Amino acid sequence: MAELFTLPVLLGIAFSGIRLATPYLYAALGETFAQRSGVLNLGVDGIMLMGAFSAFFVALNTGSLWLGLAAAAVVGLLMGLLMALVSITFKAEQGISGIGLYMFGLGLSSLLFRTTVGTVKTISGFQPVKLPLLGDLPILGDIFFRHSLLVYGAFLAVPLAWFILERTTWGLKIRAVGQQPAAADSLGVNVTAVRYACTGLGGVLAGIAGASLSIALTNLFQENLTSGQGFIAVALVYFGGWRPLGVLGGALLFSFVNAFQLWMQVLVPEMEADIAVMLPYLLTIAALAVAVNRTRQPAALAKPFERGEA
Amino acid sequence: MTQPRPPVSQLSQSLRQRKRSAPPQWGDLAAALGLPALAVAAALLVGALVLLMLGANPLEAYAALIGGALGTSAGLIQSAVKATPLLLVALGIIIAFRANVINIGAEGQIIAGALAATWFALAFRAWPGPALVPATLLAGFAAGAAWGFVPGLLKARLGVNEILSTVMMNAIALQLMNLLLGGPMIDPAEVAAGTFIAQSERLPQHAWLPRLVPQTLLHAGAILAIVLAVGVYFFLWRTSAGYRLRAVGQSPEAARYAGIPVPAYQMLSLTLAGGFAGLAGVVEVLGVHHRLLEGITSGYGFSGIVAALFGKLHPLGAIPASFLFGSLLVGADKMQRAVQVPSALVGTLLGLVVLFVVGSDYVARRQAARRAAARAAEEGERG
Amino acid sequence: MPTLTTASSPAPGLTPAPASAIARRVAIQRVAMRGIVKRFPGVLANAGVDFDVNAGEVHALLGENGAGKSTLMRQLYGLYPPDAGEILIDGQPHTFHSPADAIRAGIGMIHQHFMLVPTLTVAENVALGLRSSREPQMDLKVVAARLNTLAEAYGLKVDPGAYIWQLAVGEQQRVEILKALYRGASLIILDEPTAVLTPQEVDGLFATLRRMAGEGHALIFISHKLHEVLAISQRVTVLRDGHVVGERAAGSVGRQELAQLMVGREVKALPAQAVQTGGVRLALEGVRAQGDRGTEGLRGVSLAIHAGEVLGLAGVSGNGQRELAECLAGLRRVSAGRVLLGGRDVTHASPRERLLAGQAYIPEERMRDGAIKNFSVLENLFLHDHAAPNYARWGVLNTNAMRARAAALVQRFNVKTPGLETPLKNLSGGNIQKLILARELSRQPRVLIAAQPTRGVDIGATEYIHQQLLAQRAAGTAILLISEDLDEILALSDRIAVIYEGAIMAVLPRGQATPAALGLLMAGVHGHEAG
Amino acid sequence: GGATATTSPSGPFRVAVVMPSATTDMAYSQSMFQAMKAVQAEMGGESALEFAWSEGMFNVPDAAAAMRDYATQGYDLVIAHGSQYGASVQEVAPDFPDTSFAWGTNVDTFGMPNVFAYTAAAEEGGYVNGVMAAMLTQSKIIGITGPVEVGDAKTYIDGFRNGVAATDPSITINATWTGSFSDVALMTEAANTHIAAGADILTGSSQSVVGSIGAAKDKGGVLWFGTQADQATLAPELVVASQVYDWVGVVKDMIAKHQAGTLGGEVFTLRLSNDGLKIAYGTGYSLPADVRSAAEAAIAGIKDGSIKPLP
Ligand SMILES: Nc1ncnc2c1ncn2[C@@H]1O[C@H](COP(=O)(O)OP(=O)(O)OP(=O)(O)O)[C@@H](O)[C@H]1O
Ligand SMILES: Nc1ncnc2c1ncn2[C@@H]1O[C@H](COP(=O)(O)OP(=O)(O)OP(=O)(O)O)[C@@H](O)[C@H]1O
Ligand SMILES: [Mg+2]
Ligand SMILES: [Mg+2]
């Protein structure tokens, strides 16, 4: 066990942890917007898959990673709007429409992959960029400032999301609509529009989350590339108490423990691999259980808004 | 309560309308039953375009889909085989839903049930079938229930949201199965042959669920599921515990004032939900595979949620809904074979169907409301 | 019907002009609603209603629960489109597609159920939906500043930084009014604004309303309390079943006549027959408990309520009434002291144990705590007794017995409902309250705790509920009546306790309890201090 | 009830394959899919060999239904290409006595006359790869990655460990298992971890190749050994060698046996000795001569039995 806490190991954990956290951050921040506005989108994983495929496909055929990223964002937006249409306009049971969206995204991304790409191919994705100055810091530089742009982007998105939610008039509308839509409506705020916007934004970020997998972290696409990361992302929104900083904490905890258990397998061979793999899930639950968790979910979460009721 | 009225249920709502004001509002009924069908049709229409793009003939494909599922006795039986675990999972989902708890954890609960059942049936293989089978069913139910109880407890005592905990519990169950099938529970024959396939020893014949139709996979679990569906209906609308559970789901505040221990009933709902999902795992082991193997859940933990919705979150509605959804899965496979398209198309279609159906539900509700308003207007004029 | 409007021909393009200018003019019509028809499933809520308001006047709208008042106003505020009829603003026909349109036309509405976001601050609630001076960033400082000046001008003191959930009901209402004023509303609709206020708060509100009217604001005032209507308004319009049944000048009409217009029959005063009281049924000994806002909500409350008496608990809202009620219901932890129910210590008993010990409870938040809106009338009648021996054996419900009892109760407490299977949400608040009353009283409770039993309930229903409470008293039940409506307290109580900042100021026999005396105590002034 | 198969000697020979994963999985299912294509080409295309497939049949009842369906349609040979299909084969085969069923990878024909079984001795190629790896590593540390340590992933690894140990006992072998067959991101980090822990050679079950190669590319100077399919295409410069499953021989044997009237009862095993297993050397990587000859020696030894790939 002791060797687990030597500097090189800790550096390795931090390096891998930061990479692993990236897709969770994008997706969970997006879901935070959706849920803050009152929409529970369980289909994040499906959107991520579509985003991952679109980014990979476009990058593969145009050679432009940025076009790929844009494609992921656009496709994510469309998927988000599809969810919005079903859950907001058609007032569907959100717990279920999300599952539908997931099935759809999982199926369609695989289908498109099969028919357009065919077999597993790799591309050269976003390369690590050493940040000037910061990148030269002795140890920290290697861990924190030699990642690809999409990784930096995920971490920059956190304060940005916080600012939008807490400091702007848009954020005010979002929080009001998720908490007390009737009140917002009575002041002329367009509840439907706000929810569409947030669900759409959630889709865009989920799409980018997928792209970060396919064109920055693994540089390939295969069927079910996300393997359920979208569901973890939704869980992390609850973990973070619907606050971007909380989401960051959750994503880092989960990812660092995941990186940690890999090292544990290497350095503590007698440890059963299957048990090590459980750690991130166990610890995430445990962390939330012990943390005094006072934050309440948005009062109108998953409740369609009907004018003149109650 | 003599006439149960799931709020979501357009069907029963229209029925109630009928009870109140003759003549019967056939329009509402038609809307309640017809629209989902319409939605499915619409989804398949979109699917037809995809098929065309894949260079397959949609007509041939859908002929195979419908024929394969409902056209042959084999197809019907196969649909029923799939409907069985779907129904069991759906029943659990419905109970949780009624207590306003979302259970995403069915996948893990199925695994828990299957693990326990396999272990129990092998450990007590000496027992005679009539004792072994029921005991194994109970063991699996208990294991699934335990897997649901943990999130329930976390929610009730520590306010840990069930979506988070059930998602995590799914992953934990999966790894637990990997662990056991990797060593402790692996089939000794696999070790002997040096093939190390991740599957348990085959259960002794007397531990299997009896076959309903010889030489098919249709087993007694199907009957069990239907009986349980009726039981759940009875529980929710004919027992005081069910009444309290629904009260907790509808208004925790009012329930508290009425002296109902809200956390306890949220916990109960998740525990029962887990138990039913666990049973789905058991019948898959005792009725279909006769052993534990990777991928035992076949995604029923999610598709069960869909079946529950198709049944309008009503235990009895879930019976036909599960069968229809099951036959959809069967027909889609047949279609894949018939026109040799990638199997991913199946998932795509199902996703579309779900989205269209959940969407159509609202349209149905609104149409009914409009009709009601029209009726009201007339009465208003008269009155 | 008579109308006081002299200048029904509108002054074109006259939107909020300088107060002085308008104040002097007579009756300039700001809004006219003509032949408004509105249908809901099963209900003709408005059947061709004509209604108008003039600048600088307070026009009261009266009517029983479900008469159509809120519906009419919701249309004026753009929440629902009328099925027929037209709305004229300053003589120009307008169609509102959403509140945004109404707000733009200078209309503001104080909703019956407050439209505030509890998790946001006062300033944020006010700023919601408005452009900021530094878009997209919020400018809460600017808002707070303007808010304070408005507050000064209209005597509506609130802390812009406070969260709504921290505010007492009265304060929340001030926020609602400020929201309207902040948006420069020149016509303000107040839907049952006094239902939740104490006498002092009502006086404060009226002062504000008069000031606003003085400046030429047009005000629409909805209330079930006739004396308030007569005190504040110049004109009164009465709705019954969606029809206008009369319009009167406030000066030239009496309570009786109005009551008769509303209910369609004579409304008699309460017969206050004396009942002799028995032993102590409910006793509180130095009860302390935490409040919602971190502070201590109850600071050593001691009370004793006897069989066959009504103990009225008067007080300004937010002085511990809710905490006390919740402690008695078993929903809030008692940190010190004891509660004795029929001599038995129930300080830490669960709600269920108290129910079984014969305590009944009418919660303040009736829609949230007292009933389940998606449950049927029948189901709502059995929130407590669904497991009682007569209605359940081995946990299996005896639905026939339940139907029988439900039918009987609906009949006896004349709850107006299409049927036993009707979802509760389709009943009017008044009828919902009757249903709760039916459920609680039919259990022959030994102790009854009634919190705001007639809030927002029309006089017909109020009269009925009061009769029922007195009948229960006569039957020997010990009743704790928690109400912010002094008239109600005075009308029903044998003794009156006044609560202030979580402590009992005094307990007076009805004889000595004058509104003046109570008012002082409610303000925290002790009898002797007053001299 | 079972329909009787109708094999028309004149028409094409009809084969159906039921596979758990996608025909493009770069591994297990793909190896069989390509073998079928090859056989079809060899035998003269559609006219000679008709070939239908069902992929993604991870759900066993679906697979069983598919087999029954193909048999009913009169296919001559139904290949259940997944060890989890054993029970289903046992159910279906008796109802279609004129149809041949093949089940792999396993070694059990249930004593049925119309059931073949086939498997791959993955440890053989594993051993050969191990020998080469032991000679090529400078850091004396080798990393193994994979989803779950079962099936031929396990037997391959066992052979590999044995080959390394036989060549240089001082070498450390680290193994990580990610528990998920599709979580490439985690597998990539697993590879990163091995590299950070000093490994300069990686190998592992097929699913982990893509992640590992991704990581290896980033670092550079790290080599990969593959199995099941030739993985050189993914990164020619990094892939030293792959053990390739070649089912062509097995499939052709089974077809021949069927036409000769033997519908089953035999077990086929892919081995280096019967060319069912091949070592495909990387196209883009120049393998030192001595290593190459050591590998060839190992192959020869395994073929003639002088080397036991498993201890
Ligand atoms: N959103 C709605 N849907 C259906 N019916 C409604 C709706 N709102 C009001 N109604 C019905 O219209 C009628 C008038 O309702 P309204 O709210 O105007 O009464 P009110 O005068 O405000 O009663 P109260 O004094 O209780 O506020 C009632 O019978 C009510 O049942
Ligand atoms: N969706 C609805 N369907 C049917 N009736 C409704 C609906 N919404 C409101 N109502 C009815 O409209 C009437 C007034 O609506 P409102 O929301 O003002 O209730 P309320 O004012 O709280 O009733 P009260 O003031 O008497 O307590 C009530 O009878 C209420 O039950
Ligand atoms: Mg009203
Ligand atoms: Mg009211």
XYZ file of C-alpha atoms in Angstrom, chain A residues 163 166-170 172-173 175-176 179-180 182-189 307-308 310, chain C residues 77-80 97 99 103 115-120 124-125 128 132 135-138 179 183:
46
model
C -21.162 32.802 -13.383
C -25.498 32.911 -10.194
C -24.575 36.254 -11.672
C -26.551 36.842 -14.857
C -30.179 37.615 -15.601
C -30.340 34.391 -17.649
C -31.884 34.225 -12.541
C -34.559 33.152 -15.020
C -33.245 29.297 -11.286
C -36.724 30.810 -11.023
C -38.010 26.438 -8.703
C -41.349 28.212 -9.203
C -45.726 29.890 -12.104
C -43.985 32.842 -10.465
C -41.633 33.319 -13.396
C -44.545 33.000 -15.797
C -46.547 35.627 -13.905
C -43.684 38.063 -14.523
C -43.741 37.404 -18.239
C -40.775 35.020 -18.275
C -50.440 27.581 -16.649
C -53.260 28.175 -14.131
C -52.223 25.125 -8.356
C -53.659 39.676 -16.383
C -53.205 37.626 -19.547
C -53.008 34.229 -17.864
C -55.974 32.803 -19.750
C -51.278 36.533 -24.906
C -48.687 38.300 -18.498
C -47.411 44.071 -17.583
C -46.018 34.151 -6.952
C -42.608 34.295 -5.291
C -39.525 32.098 -5.625
C -38.679 31.123 -2.044
C -35.054 30.276 -2.830
C -34.360 33.712 -4.295
C -33.880 38.804 -7.229
C -37.627 38.186 -7.166
C -36.816 38.571 -12.354
C -30.619 44.735 -16.197
C -26.950 42.873 -19.254
C -26.273 40.054 -19.105
C -25.050 40.617 -15.577
C -27.537 41.284 -12.809
C -42.928 43.816 -7.687
C -42.826 47.524 -13.000
